[in-house]
mmCIF file of C-alpha atoms in Angstrom:
data_model
loop_
_atom_site.group_PDB
_atom_site.id
_atom_site.type_symbol
_atom_site.label_atom_id
_atom_site.label_comp_id
_atom_site.label_asym_id
_atom_site.label_seq_id
_atom_site.Cartn_x
_atom_site.Cartn_y
_atom_site.Cartn_z
ATOM 1 C CA MET A 26 -10.681 -13.974 -48.967
ATOM 2 C CA THR A 27 -14.268 -15.139 -48.982
ATOM 3 C CA LYS A 28 -17.174 -13.202 -47.561
ATOM 4 C CA ARG A 29 -17.381 -15.678 -44.651
ATOM 5 C CA GLN A 30 -13.660 -15.276 -43.857
ATOM 6 C CA ASN A 31 -14.050 -11.469 -43.878
ATOM 7 C CA GLN A 32 -16.953 -11.767 -41.429
ATOM 8 C CA ILE A 33 -14.852 -13.950 -39.114
ATOM 9 C CA VAL A 34 -11.895 -11.555 -39.233
ATOM 10 C CA LEU A 35 -14.212 -8.627 -38.509
ATOM 11 C CA ALA A 36 -15.830 -10.478 -35.598
ATOM 12 C CA VAL A 37 -12.449 -11.377 -34.079
ATOM 13 C CA ALA A 38 -11.213 -7.787 -34.465
ATOM 14 C CA SER A 39 -14.396 -6.460 -32.828
ATOM 15 C CA VAL A 40 -14.060 -8.833 -29.886
ATOM 16 C CA SER A 41 -10.396 -7.854 -29.472
ATOM 17 C CA ILE A 42 -11.228 -4.156 -29.435
ATOM 18 C CA ILE A 43 -14.039 -4.691 -26.929
ATOM 19 C CA ALA A 44 -11.736 -6.768 -24.693
ATOM 20 C CA ALA A 45 -9.051 -4.059 -24.800
ATOM 21 C CA LEU A 46 -11.593 -1.373 -23.900
ATOM 22 C CA MET A 47 -12.933 -3.470 -21.041
ATOM 23 C CA LEU A 48 -9.396 -3.959 -19.730
ATOM 24 C CA LEU A 49 -8.742 -0.216 -19.860
ATOM 25 C CA LEU A 50 -12.012 0.513 -18.071
ATOM 26 C CA TYR A 51 -11.243 -2.114 -15.449
ATOM 27 C CA TYR A 52 -7.798 -0.627 -14.824
ATOM 28 C CA TYR A 53 -9.265 2.879 -14.627
ATOM 29 C CA PHE A 54 -11.895 1.904 -12.078
ATOM 30 C CA VAL A 55 -9.670 -0.218 -9.835
ATOM 31 C CA THR A 56 -6.811 2.262 -9.770
ATOM 32 C CA ASN A 57 -7.337 3.906 -6.419
ATOM 33 C CA VAL A 58 -4.578 6.488 -6.781
ATOM 34 C CA ASN A 59 -3.461 7.644 -10.208
ATOM 35 C CA ARG A 60 -0.096 9.008 -11.323
ATOM 36 C CA LYS A 61 -1.281 12.630 -11.402
ATOM 37 C CA GLU A 62 -2.472 12.443 -7.777
ATOM 38 C CA LEU A 63 0.865 10.984 -6.666
ATOM 39 C CA ASP A 64 2.873 13.590 -8.549
ATOM 40 C CA MET A 65 0.874 16.438 -7.020
ATOM 41 C CA TYR A 66 0.817 15.136 -3.431
ATOM 42 C CA LYS A 67 3.183 16.689 -0.907
ATOM 43 C CA PRO A 68 3.445 14.548 2.263
ATOM 44 C CA LYS A 69 2.744 16.379 5.513
ATOM 45 C CA TYR A 70 4.172 14.055 8.153
ATOM 46 C CA PHE A 71 5.781 10.976 6.600
ATOM 47 C CA SER A 72 8.455 10.409 3.962
ATOM 48 C CA ILE A 73 9.593 7.626 1.655
ATOM 49 C CA ASP A 74 12.909 7.609 3.547
ATOM 50 C CA GLU A 75 11.067 7.007 6.815
ATOM 51 C CA LEU A 76 9.133 4.113 5.282
ATOM 52 C CA THR A 77 12.298 2.493 3.911
ATOM 53 C CA TYR A 78 14.506 2.937 6.981
ATOM 54 C CA SER A 79 15.465 -0.223 8.851
ATOM 55 C CA LYS A 80 17.772 -0.559 11.858
ATOM 56 C CA THR A 81 18.572 -4.111 10.749
ATOM 57 C CA ALA A 82 19.422 -2.971 7.208
ATOM 58 C CA GLU A 83 21.577 -0.172 8.567
ATOM 59 C CA ARG A 84 23.408 -2.505 10.971
ATOM 60 C CA LEU A 85 24.050 -5.069 8.214
ATOM 61 C CA GLU A 86 24.779 -2.393 5.571
ATOM 62 C CA ILE A 87 21.898 -3.515 3.334
ATOM 63 C CA ASP A 88 20.443 -1.043 0.852
ATOM 64 C CA ASN A 89 16.718 -1.089 1.606
ATOM 65 C CA HIS A 90 15.656 1.537 -0.930
ATOM 66 C CA PRO A 91 13.317 0.260 -3.658
ATOM 67 C CA THR A 92 14.517 0.581 -7.229
ATOM 68 C CA ASP A 93 11.108 -0.247 -8.696
ATOM 69 C CA PRO A 94 9.043 2.934 -9.268
ATOM 70 C CA GLU A 95 5.881 0.912 -8.600
ATOM 71 C CA ILE A 96 7.018 0.305 -5.019
ATOM 72 C CA ARG A 97 7.773 3.995 -4.501
ATOM 73 C CA ASP A 98 4.308 4.829 -5.863
ATOM 74 C CA ASN A 99 2.768 2.318 -3.438
ATOM 75 C CA LEU A 100 4.630 3.890 -0.523
ATOM 76 C CA MET A 101 3.491 7.370 -1.539
ATOM 77 C CA ALA A 102 -0.114 6.170 -1.835
ATOM 78 C CA LEU A 103 0.152 4.613 1.637
ATOM 79 C CA ILE A 104 1.307 7.974 2.988
ATOM 80 C CA MET A 105 -1.345 9.913 1.085
ATOM 81 C CA LYS A 106 -4.347 7.664 1.756
ATOM 82 C CA VAL A 107 -3.600 6.239 5.206
ATOM 83 C CA LEU A 108 -0.702 7.705 7.182
ATOM 84 C CA ASP A 109 -1.071 11.465 6.707
ATOM 85 C CA PRO A 110 -4.878 11.402 7.202
ATOM 86 C CA LEU A 111 -4.365 9.180 10.267
ATOM 87 C CA ARG A 112 -1.803 11.595 11.739
ATOM 88 C CA ASP A 113 -4.222 14.492 11.142
ATOM 89 C CA ALA A 114 -7.047 12.617 12.874
ATOM 90 C CA TYR A 115 -4.875 11.362 15.733
ATOM 91 C CA GLY A 116 -3.206 14.719 16.401
ATOM 92 C CA ASN A 117 0.015 13.302 17.833
ATOM 93 C CA PRO A 118 3.203 11.712 16.479
ATOM 94 C CA ILE A 119 3.058 8.221 15.001
ATOM 95 C CA TYR A 120 6.240 6.191 14.578
ATOM 96 C CA VAL A 121 7.092 3.732 11.825
ATOM 97 C CA ASN A 122 8.547 0.423 13.039
ATOM 98 C CA SER A 123 8.728 -1.168 9.609
ATOM 99 C CA GLY A 124 7.672 -0.126 6.144
ATOM 100 C CA TYR A 125 9.160 -1.338 2.878
ATOM 101 C CA ARG A 126 11.403 -4.392 3.093
ATOM 102 C CA SER A 127 13.664 -5.548 0.293
ATOM 103 C CA PRO A 128 13.365 -9.288 -0.427
ATOM 104 C CA PHE A 129 16.765 -9.887 1.190
ATOM 105 C CA LEU A 130 15.907 -7.920 4.342
ATOM 106 C CA ASN A 131 12.479 -9.575 4.541
ATOM 107 C CA SER A 132 14.065 -13.034 4.432
ATOM 108 C CA LEU A 133 16.648 -12.080 7.083
ATOM 109 C CA ILE A 134 13.984 -10.995 9.569
ATOM 110 C CA GLY A 135 11.725 -13.971 8.840
ATOM 111 C CA GLY A 136 9.001 -12.008 7.061
ATOM 112 C CA ALA A 137 6.344 -13.809 5.036
ATOM 113 C CA ALA A 138 7.227 -14.402 1.383
ATOM 114 C CA SER A 139 3.905 -12.807 0.381
ATOM 115 C CA SER A 140 4.224 -9.818 2.737
ATOM 116 C CA GLN A 141 2.771 -6.549 1.502
ATOM 117 C CA HIS A 142 5.884 -4.910 3.008
ATOM 118 C CA LEU A 143 7.745 -6.273 -0.044
ATOM 119 C CA LYS A 144 5.457 -4.276 -2.359
ATOM 120 C CA GLY A 145 5.568 -1.048 -0.349
ATOM 121 C CA GLN A 146 1.909 -1.516 0.554
ATOM 122 C CA ALA A 147 2.260 -2.061 4.320
ATOM 123 C CA VAL A 148 3.604 -0.348 7.395
ATOM 124 C CA ASP A 149 3.870 -1.253 11.079
ATOM 125 C CA ILE A 150 3.226 1.783 13.274
ATOM 126 C CA THR A 151 3.169 2.667 16.965
ATOM 127 C CA THR A 152 2.632 5.560 19.317
ATOM 128 C CA GLY A 153 4.785 3.922 21.977
ATOM 129 C CA SER A 154 1.840 2.755 24.085
ATOM 130 C CA LYS A 155 -0.605 -0.130 23.681
ATOM 131 C CA SER A 156 -3.603 1.975 24.716
ATOM 132 C CA GLU A 157 -2.741 4.660 22.162
ATOM 133 C CA ASN A 158 -2.045 2.016 19.503
ATOM 134 C CA LYS A 159 -5.597 0.773 20.118
ATOM 135 C CA LYS A 160 -6.783 4.326 19.371
ATOM 136 C CA LEU A 161 -4.825 4.269 16.081
ATOM 137 C CA TYR A 162 -6.407 0.951 15.191
ATOM 138 C CA ASP A 163 -9.898 2.269 15.931
ATOM 139 C CA LEU A 164 -9.246 5.458 13.923
ATOM 140 C CA ILE A 165 -8.041 3.493 10.896
ATOM 141 C CA LEU A 166 -11.085 1.260 11.175
ATOM 142 C CA GLN A 167 -13.349 4.301 11.346
ATOM 143 C CA MET A 168 -11.616 6.068 8.435
ATOM 144 C CA GLY A 169 -11.963 2.876 6.400
ATOM 145 C CA ASP A 170 -9.305 3.394 3.715
ATOM 146 C CA PHE A 171 -7.138 0.277 4.129
ATOM 147 C CA ASP A 172 -6.594 -3.203 2.759
ATOM 148 C CA GLN A 173 -5.559 -4.996 5.929
ATOM 149 C CA LEU A 174 -5.517 -3.843 9.544
ATOM 150 C CA ILE A 175 -3.841 -6.033 12.148
ATOM 151 C CA ASP A 176 -3.674 -5.755 15.933
ATOM 152 C CA GLU A 177 -0.189 -7.172 16.506
ATOM 153 C CA SER A 178 0.501 -8.743 19.929
ATOM 154 C CA ASP A 179 -2.342 -7.027 21.809
ATOM 155 C CA PHE A 180 -1.625 -3.609 20.273
ATOM 156 C CA SER A 181 2.151 -3.707 20.685
ATOM 157 C CA TRP A 182 2.005 -2.174 17.207
ATOM 158 C CA VAL A 183 -0.498 -1.833 14.384
ATOM 159 C CA HIS A 184 0.004 -3.210 10.886
ATOM 160 C CA VAL A 185 -1.910 -1.396 8.145
ATOM 161 C CA SER A 186 -1.776 -1.891 4.384
ATOM 162 C CA TYR A 187 -3.251 -0.136 1.383
ATOM 163 C CA LYS A 188 -3.406 -1.174 -2.272
ATOM 164 C CA ARG A 189 -2.875 1.699 -4.687
ATOM 165 C CA VAL A 190 -4.286 -0.428 -7.508
ATOM 166 C CA GLY A 191 -6.988 -2.981 -6.922
ATOM 167 C CA TYR A 192 -9.564 -3.825 -4.341
ATOM 168 C CA ASN A 193 -8.877 -2.944 -0.701
ATOM 169 C CA ARG A 194 -10.400 -5.763 1.356
ATOM 170 C CA LYS A 195 -10.847 -3.877 4.648
ATOM 171 C CA GLN A 196 -9.730 -7.066 6.404
ATOM 172 C CA THR A 197 -9.125 -6.933 10.164
ATOM 173 C CA LEU A 198 -7.031 -9.475 12.070
ATOM 174 C CA LYS A 199 -5.628 -10.015 15.546
ATOM 175 C CA LEU A 200 -2.222 -11.706 15.827
#
């Protein structure tokens, strides 16, 4: 190998190492909740079972439990970063209308193909009253740890999502 070829190989190797390090740093800094945090967290008010329960799935005998550990991690992060702190701040029970949806269940109920419910990143919650749901919405907005916050049907329920990995947009919508 010539001196010039050795220099090229060395340059390519250096660029590859730098790219790999940058990717690792990027992943480290955009990971909002790491594995150790999830393993150590003990939910106070909500459970994975509660976020995967579906009356429709039960009625149609559909297994709505995620098999992908990534989805379970997303659900736990949603509990840890949004739901449990919200319940502490609100001081009263909060009910889950819909959490994780398997692709089959999501298609049956007419859910969006890109729904964050499919990834275990979203939950629809209620207190049972529109005025109290508005309070939940305002609390989530104030607390600020969410990806998407939606007032559904004039506070009939509140949709909130959280990304365990990546940028949380803090997007608010009214549907």
